[in-house]
Amino acid sequence: MGISSQEMAKKPKAHLASMDYYTISLVVLPIIIYVLHYFLKKSPKTKLPPGPKPWPIIGNIHLLGSKPHRSVAELSKIYGPLMSLRLGSITTIVISSPDVAKEMFLKHDLAFSSRQIPDAFRIAGHDKLSVGWLPVCPKWRDLRKVLAIQLFTNQQLHASQGLRKKKVDDLVQFLKGRSEKGLAIDIGKAVSTTSLNLLSNTFFSMDFSSYESSVSGEVKDLAWHLLEEGARPNVSDFFPLLRPLDLQGVRRRQTMYFHKMMGFFERIIDERLRDQTGANEDVLGTLLKLVKEDELTLDDIKHLLIDLFIAGTDTTSNVLQWAMTELLRHPEKMTKAQAEIDQVLSEGQARSIEESDISNLPCVQAIVKETLRLYPPVPFLVPHKADCQENLILQASTMEYYSISILLIPIILIFTLHHLLKNSPKTKLPPGPKPWPIIGNIHLLGSKPHRSVADLSKTYGPLMTLRLGSITTIVISSPDVAKEMFLKHDMDFASRQIPDSAWAVDHAKFSMAWLPVCPKWREIRKILAIQLFTNQRLDASQGLRKEKVNELVEFVEDCCEKGLAVNIGKVVFATALNLLSNTFFSINLSAYDSSGSQEFKDLTWHIMEEIGRPNVSDFFPLVKALDLQGVRRRVSASFRKMLKVFDKIIDERLRDHIGSKDDVLDTLLSLVKRNELTLDDVRHMLIDLFVAGTDTTSNTIEWALTELLRRPEKMAKAKAEMEQLLGKGQSRSIQESDISKLPYIQAIVKETMRLHPAGPFLIPHKATTNVELCGYWVPKNAQVWVNIWSIGRDPNVWPDSESFTPERFLESEIDIRGQDFELMPFGAGRRICPGMPLAYRMLHLMLATFLHSFNWKIDHGLNPEDVDMEEKFGITLAKVQPLQAIPLPR
Ligand code: HEM
């Protein structure tokens, strides 16, 4: 199924060319937008609520992620409870506090009573007949009146309660049957079958669904599809002028589901009209009476029924499912509710529950309220829309220019040029999600790209294509594909996709981390391998490191005496910084209690964070020059500060004399003297070594201790291993040479790096030529992400993959040095981390010292399982909440 490399070499550059059209349109696009803005600039200013700065064109769409309710809640913490977002060309106001909601509903209810109608519901005239989507108008008022007066009055509901009771009895029968056979129950399925039947009996006096068969599937699935498509982010909603194109096919699919559902209701209505003897106490009976009295049309009824089923089935069953889930998690609350029900029902003769009992069950009511509080089935309500707001209209008209340019440019440029190219032979890229126009798949990355991409790989496979703006990105998520990449094509993938931020202060020109494989890069790697990181060199400097670790112990002992908690990440960072600075310069760069190391840590983290941040300049290289998000500007400032520190040290050494310390700096400066390196090479090499070596090390130790604090039995096992080797009490302290005799500590380090690899995508690689990989075509210049985070958690590779089990490595040969593609926290192939030999020593030395010298307690009296495990994505994965642990004497 693959294609030969010769054929590949001949492939015309159709793919790359098409990419360039995106980029061209992106150059033209801002010009048109800014020209139109210029003409509009005399319009009065509007004072929108605060919100995140929108990106050109897409606005804030990329911030929504896969769980917009959570992403938006996070944003509101920064921008306040009344916030504006720009979603494509749509201004969206987000309300996140009871006070603002109160003002909206009490003071401005009418002004906000219309709906933002998704394109998915502008089908078959539904938006013109549906009570859910109509604006406040006479027709909408009539329909609401019918609901309130004819359908959902207490009297009507009372009349149909017998039907519902019967359905609940059916559920109980079904549950009893399963329970007698000792079988588990799919709560979601049972609950949604019941809630569908409760509705279908209230409306039609008939069952739509049965517990054992999938006949019910039809309406339930249709309601689910209609809701799912309706809620799907749709480019037609973000850019209304693109609606006619229905780029994602949402309207096409929705029309099909809609007609199927409509046909289903039409058959029921026809039968009822033919057989007038049927039950008329139900909702359909009432509605048909109103048709007879000319108060409604048959079309009104069909659209009303669609509204009621879409709105009523999934919402009810979701709430019930969440309620049951919470009660199963909190058995004591379940018991309390059961006791209350028992008490109400066993008064007199034991009987089953009636709707009239609800008012006597405050605990059950409270459970429903609490479930609705935590899991509101419609987290943003059904989006409202502001009517007749002068300033919003102005905003909308400005936005239309975006839409016009969006409509014109992609259509004229991209599609015309694509058409011209359509005779070019096709290339067979690995599968992947369908890209949106212009932004491609950027919107799928969310705030934790390693997780989002891992989820996508479940659908598209371990070799997947994403289009990130104009950049083709190949994602590798299995050991087999990684093996083929590193063993068969290492050279072809050994270059880097350089982020724009790495060009700050010309860093990428000198830096070994970003240079392509070229004589200069080889030269620098050779110097590191031969002069800095040989075993002999590292053995020679181990005394310096031991001294630094002793200082760490002294600092922690002091905290221990004072009963103070230790910010693990901070002290490990300071130690790692000193281990490096002593290995390289024979000086300390930080003190534990000074703000200096924190400043250096902040600088390092900022650099890592900014380089890892999704940046429009990386997705659309032709707009790089604009540095739209200011990332390059901020990274330049951080690099300059860091260079200032190194320049001072270099100047001092040059003033003394080279050779006075016999350390790494001496070695490097003598190479400068011999013209084998330039001073700039040395300065930028130091940035690389400090940025790549500190945060990675401290994050790994922080995660290791976090995992051990959550599992005290593993911590005890590690301590026992060390006691056996080193003795207790007046024991000697640990040396780097002891590491090989501590298999459990080694296993802990491996297990930590499996679950929390410092660089989840390695440092992104790039294809330097067209490559055939596992039968697919990887085009030249494609970015390559090796998702070692998802490989490390793949249940097909690792049994019980989510659990922290160092024991799995005790009987296994798997190592972290780039030979085993299931576990490669340092990468593999030519680009493997050159600092690995030093990192290996530092990690084991510090972790073992922490465990051997102290007992540890979690701060704030937290239970082990409650320790926060949230991670934030940068080029490294750090903990969101720094680990604070209290040291106790051993
Ligand atoms: C826990 C510790 C560390 C981890 C997990 C780690 C991991 C990595 C990874 C995954 C890469 C990219 C490999 C690839 O793209 O294929 C890398 C590259 C690199 N690392 Fe490390 N690293 C660590 C510590 C260090 C230390 C201590 C140093 C030096 C002092 C260092 C220096 C570098 C450099 C310079 C590169 C870029 C190499 C190149 O592109 O040619 N790292 N590291």
PDB file of N, CA and C in Angstrom, residues 226-260:
ATOM      1  N   LEU A 226     -29.564  15.034  16.561  1.00  0.00           N
ATOM      2  CA  LEU A 226     -29.994  16.424  16.336  1.00  0.00           C
ATOM      3  C   LEU A 226     -29.344  17.355  17.358  1.00  0.00           C
ATOM      4  N   LEU A 227     -29.268  16.867  18.602  1.00  0.00           N
ATOM      5  CA  LEU A 227     -28.645  17.701  19.650  1.00  0.00           C
ATOM      6  C   LEU A 227     -27.147  17.839  19.425  1.00  0.00           C
ATOM      7  N   GLU A 228     -26.521  16.723  19.076  1.00  0.00           N
ATOM      8  CA  GLU A 228     -25.066  16.727  18.912  1.00  0.00           C
ATOM      9  C   GLU A 228     -24.655  17.654  17.772  1.00  0.00           C
ATOM     10  N   GLU A 229     -25.338  17.516  16.634  1.00  0.00           N
ATOM     11  CA  GLU A 229     -24.990  18.377  15.494  1.00  0.00           C
ATOM     12  C   GLU A 229     -25.268  19.842  15.839  1.00  0.00           C
ATOM     13  N   GLY A 230     -26.369  20.055  16.608  1.00  0.00           N
ATOM     14  CA  GLY A 230     -26.747  21.423  16.960  1.00  0.00           C
ATOM     15  C   GLY A 230     -25.706  22.074  17.855  1.00  0.00           C
ATOM     16  N   ALA A 231     -25.060  21.246  18.681  1.00  0.00           N
ATOM     17  CA  ALA A 231     -24.096  21.821  19.632  1.00  0.00           C
ATOM     18  C   ALA A 231     -22.692  21.873  19.049  1.00  0.00           C
ATOM     19  N   ARG A 232     -22.454  21.206  17.938  1.00  0.00           N
ATOM     20  CA  ARG A 232     -21.095  21.128  17.356  1.00  0.00           C
ATOM     21  C   ARG A 232     -20.614  22.510  16.917  1.00  0.00           C
ATOM     22  N   PRO A 233     -19.369  22.909  17.254  1.00  0.00           N
ATOM     23  CA  PRO A 233     -18.870  24.197  16.741  1.00  0.00           C
ATOM     24  C   PRO A 233     -18.915  24.168  15.219  1.00  0.00           C
ATOM     25  N   ASN A 234     -19.557  25.183  14.646  1.00  0.00           N
ATOM     26  CA  ASN A 234     -19.823  25.148  13.214  1.00  0.00           C
ATOM     27  C   ASN A 234     -19.337  26.454  12.600  1.00  0.00           C
ATOM     28  N   VAL A 235     -18.512  26.339  11.583  1.00  0.00           N
ATOM     29  CA  VAL A 235     -17.944  27.527  10.970  1.00  0.00           C
ATOM     30  C   VAL A 235     -19.052  28.441  10.425  1.00  0.00           C
ATOM     31  N   SER A 236     -20.190  27.860  10.051  1.00  0.00           N
ATOM     32  CA  SER A 236     -21.306  28.669   9.538  1.00  0.00           C
ATOM     33  C   SER A 236     -21.864  29.586  10.628  1.00  0.00           C
ATOM     34  N   ASP A 237     -21.736  29.170  11.891  1.00  0.00           N
ATOM     35  CA  ASP A 237     -22.231  30.027  12.974  1.00  0.00           C
ATOM     36  C   ASP A 237     -21.230  31.130  13.309  1.00  0.00           C
ATOM     37  N   PHE A 238     -19.944  30.805  13.171  1.00  0.00           N
ATOM     38  CA  PHE A 238     -18.932  31.807  13.499  1.00  0.00           C
ATOM     39  C   PHE A 238     -18.801  32.845  12.378  1.00  0.00           C
ATOM     40  N   PHE A 239     -19.054  32.432  11.144  1.00  0.00           N
ATOM     41  CA  PHE A 239     -18.970  33.351   9.997  1.00  0.00           C
ATOM     42  C   PHE A 239     -20.257  33.227   9.180  1.00  0.00           C
ATOM     43  N   PRO A 240     -21.325  33.943   9.592  1.00  0.00           N
ATOM     44  CA  PRO A 240     -22.628  33.719   8.971  1.00  0.00           C
ATOM     45  C   PRO A 240     -22.629  33.824   7.447  1.00  0.00           C
ATOM     46  N   LEU A 241     -21.706  34.642   6.900  1.00  0.00           N
ATOM     47  CA  LEU A 241     -21.747  34.765   5.444  1.00  0.00           C
ATOM     48  C   LEU A 241     -21.298  33.482   4.733  1.00  0.00           C
ATOM     49  N   LEU A 242     -20.707  32.585   5.488  1.00  0.00           N
ATOM     50  CA  LEU A 242     -20.279  31.318   4.869  1.00  0.00           C
ATOM     51  C   LEU A 242     -21.369  30.248   4.934  1.00  0.00           C
ATOM     52  N   ARG A 243     -22.512  30.629   5.557  1.00  0.00           N
ATOM     53  CA  ARG A 243     -23.580  29.645   5.740  1.00  0.00           C
ATOM     54  C   ARG A 243     -23.937  28.867   4.482  1.00  0.00           C
ATOM     55  N   PRO A 244     -24.118  29.570   3.348  1.00  0.00           N
ATOM     56  CA  PRO A 244     -24.579  28.821   2.170  1.00  0.00           C
ATOM     57  C   PRO A 244     -23.649  27.662   1.813  1.00  0.00           C
ATOM     58  N   LEU A 245     -22.379  27.752   2.213  1.00  0.00           N
ATOM     59  CA  LEU A 245     -21.443  26.681   1.825  1.00  0.00           C
ATOM     60  C   LEU A 245     -21.591  25.435   2.703  1.00  0.00           C
ATOM     61  N   ASP A 246     -22.167  25.587   3.887  1.00  0.00           N
ATOM     62  CA  ASP A 246     -22.322  24.470   4.832  1.00  0.00           C
ATOM     63  C   ASP A 246     -21.033  23.625   4.848  1.00  0.00           C
ATOM     64  N   LEU A 247     -19.912  24.312   5.156  1.00  0.00           N
ATOM     65  CA  LEU A 247     -18.593  23.693   4.965  1.00  0.00           C
ATOM     66  C   LEU A 247     -18.407  22.377   5.725  1.00  0.00           C
ATOM     67  N   GLN A 248     -19.045  22.271   6.885  1.00  0.00           N
ATOM     68  CA  GLN A 248     -18.859  21.033   7.653  1.00  0.00           C
ATOM     69  C   GLN A 248     -19.968  20.008   7.392  1.00  0.00           C
ATOM     70  N   GLY A 249     -20.916  20.361   6.539  1.00  0.00           N
ATOM     71  CA  GLY A 249     -21.994  19.423   6.202  1.00  0.00           C
ATOM     72  C   GLY A 249     -22.988  19.252   7.338  1.00  0.00           C
ATOM     73  N   VAL A 250     -22.951  20.148   8.346  1.00  0.00           N
ATOM     74  CA  VAL A 250     -23.838  19.981   9.508  1.00  0.00           C
ATOM     75  C   VAL A 250     -25.299  20.079   9.063  1.00  0.00           C
ATOM     76  N   ARG A 251     -25.594  21.113   8.221  1.00  0.00           N
ATOM     77  CA  ARG A 251     -27.000  21.304   7.842  1.00  0.00           C
ATOM     78  C   ARG A 251     -27.514  20.113   7.026  1.00  0.00           C
ATOM     79  N   ARG A 252     -26.605  19.577   6.176  1.00  0.00           N
ATOM     80  CA  ARG A 252     -27.018  18.441   5.329  1.00  0.00           C
ATOM     81  C   ARG A 252     -27.412  17.249   6.220  1.00  0.00           C
ATOM     82  N   ARG A 253     -26.564  16.923   7.186  1.00  0.00           N
ATOM     83  CA  ARG A 253     -26.872  15.777   8.046  1.00  0.00           C
ATOM     84  C   ARG A 253     -28.085  16.046   8.906  1.00  0.00           C
ATOM     85  N   GLN A 254     -28.137  17.281   9.411  1.00  0.00           N
ATOM     86  CA  GLN A 254     -29.229  17.643  10.303  1.00  0.00           C
ATOM     87  C   GLN A 254     -30.577  17.531   9.567  1.00  0.00           C
ATOM     88  N   THR A 255     -30.596  17.945   8.283  1.00  0.00           N
ATOM     89  CA  THR A 255     -31.841  17.877   7.502  1.00  0.00           C
ATOM     90  C   THR A 255     -32.302  16.429   7.403  1.00  0.00           C
ATOM     91  N   MET A 256     -31.331  15.531   7.218  1.00  0.00           N
ATOM     92  CA  MET A 256     -31.696  14.106   7.090  1.00  0.00           C
ATOM     93  C   MET A 256     -32.327  13.591   8.401  1.00  0.00           C
ATOM     94  N   TYR A 257     -31.654  13.883   9.541  1.00  0.00           N
ATOM     95  CA  TYR A 257     -32.199  13.417  10.828  1.00  0.00           C
ATOM     96  C   TYR A 257     -33.572  14.026  11.073  1.00  0.00           C
ATOM     97  N   PHE A 258     -33.663  15.303  10.728  1.00  0.00           N
ATOM     98  CA  PHE A 258     -34.885  16.042  11.012  1.00  0.00           C
ATOM     99  C   PHE A 258     -36.066  15.431  10.252  1.00  0.00           C
ATOM    100  N   HIS A 259     -35.824  15.135   8.952  1.00  0.00           N
ATOM    101  CA  HIS A 259     -36.919  14.563   8.154  1.00  0.00           C
ATOM    102  C   HIS A 259     -37.306  13.187   8.660  1.00  0.00           C
ATOM    103  N   LYS A 260     -36.316  12.423   9.129  1.00  0.00           N
ATOM    104  CA  LYS A 260     -36.640  11.089   9.673  1.00  0.00           C
ATOM    105  C   LYS A 260     -37.541  11.234  10.888  1.00  0.00           C
TER     106      LYS A 260
END
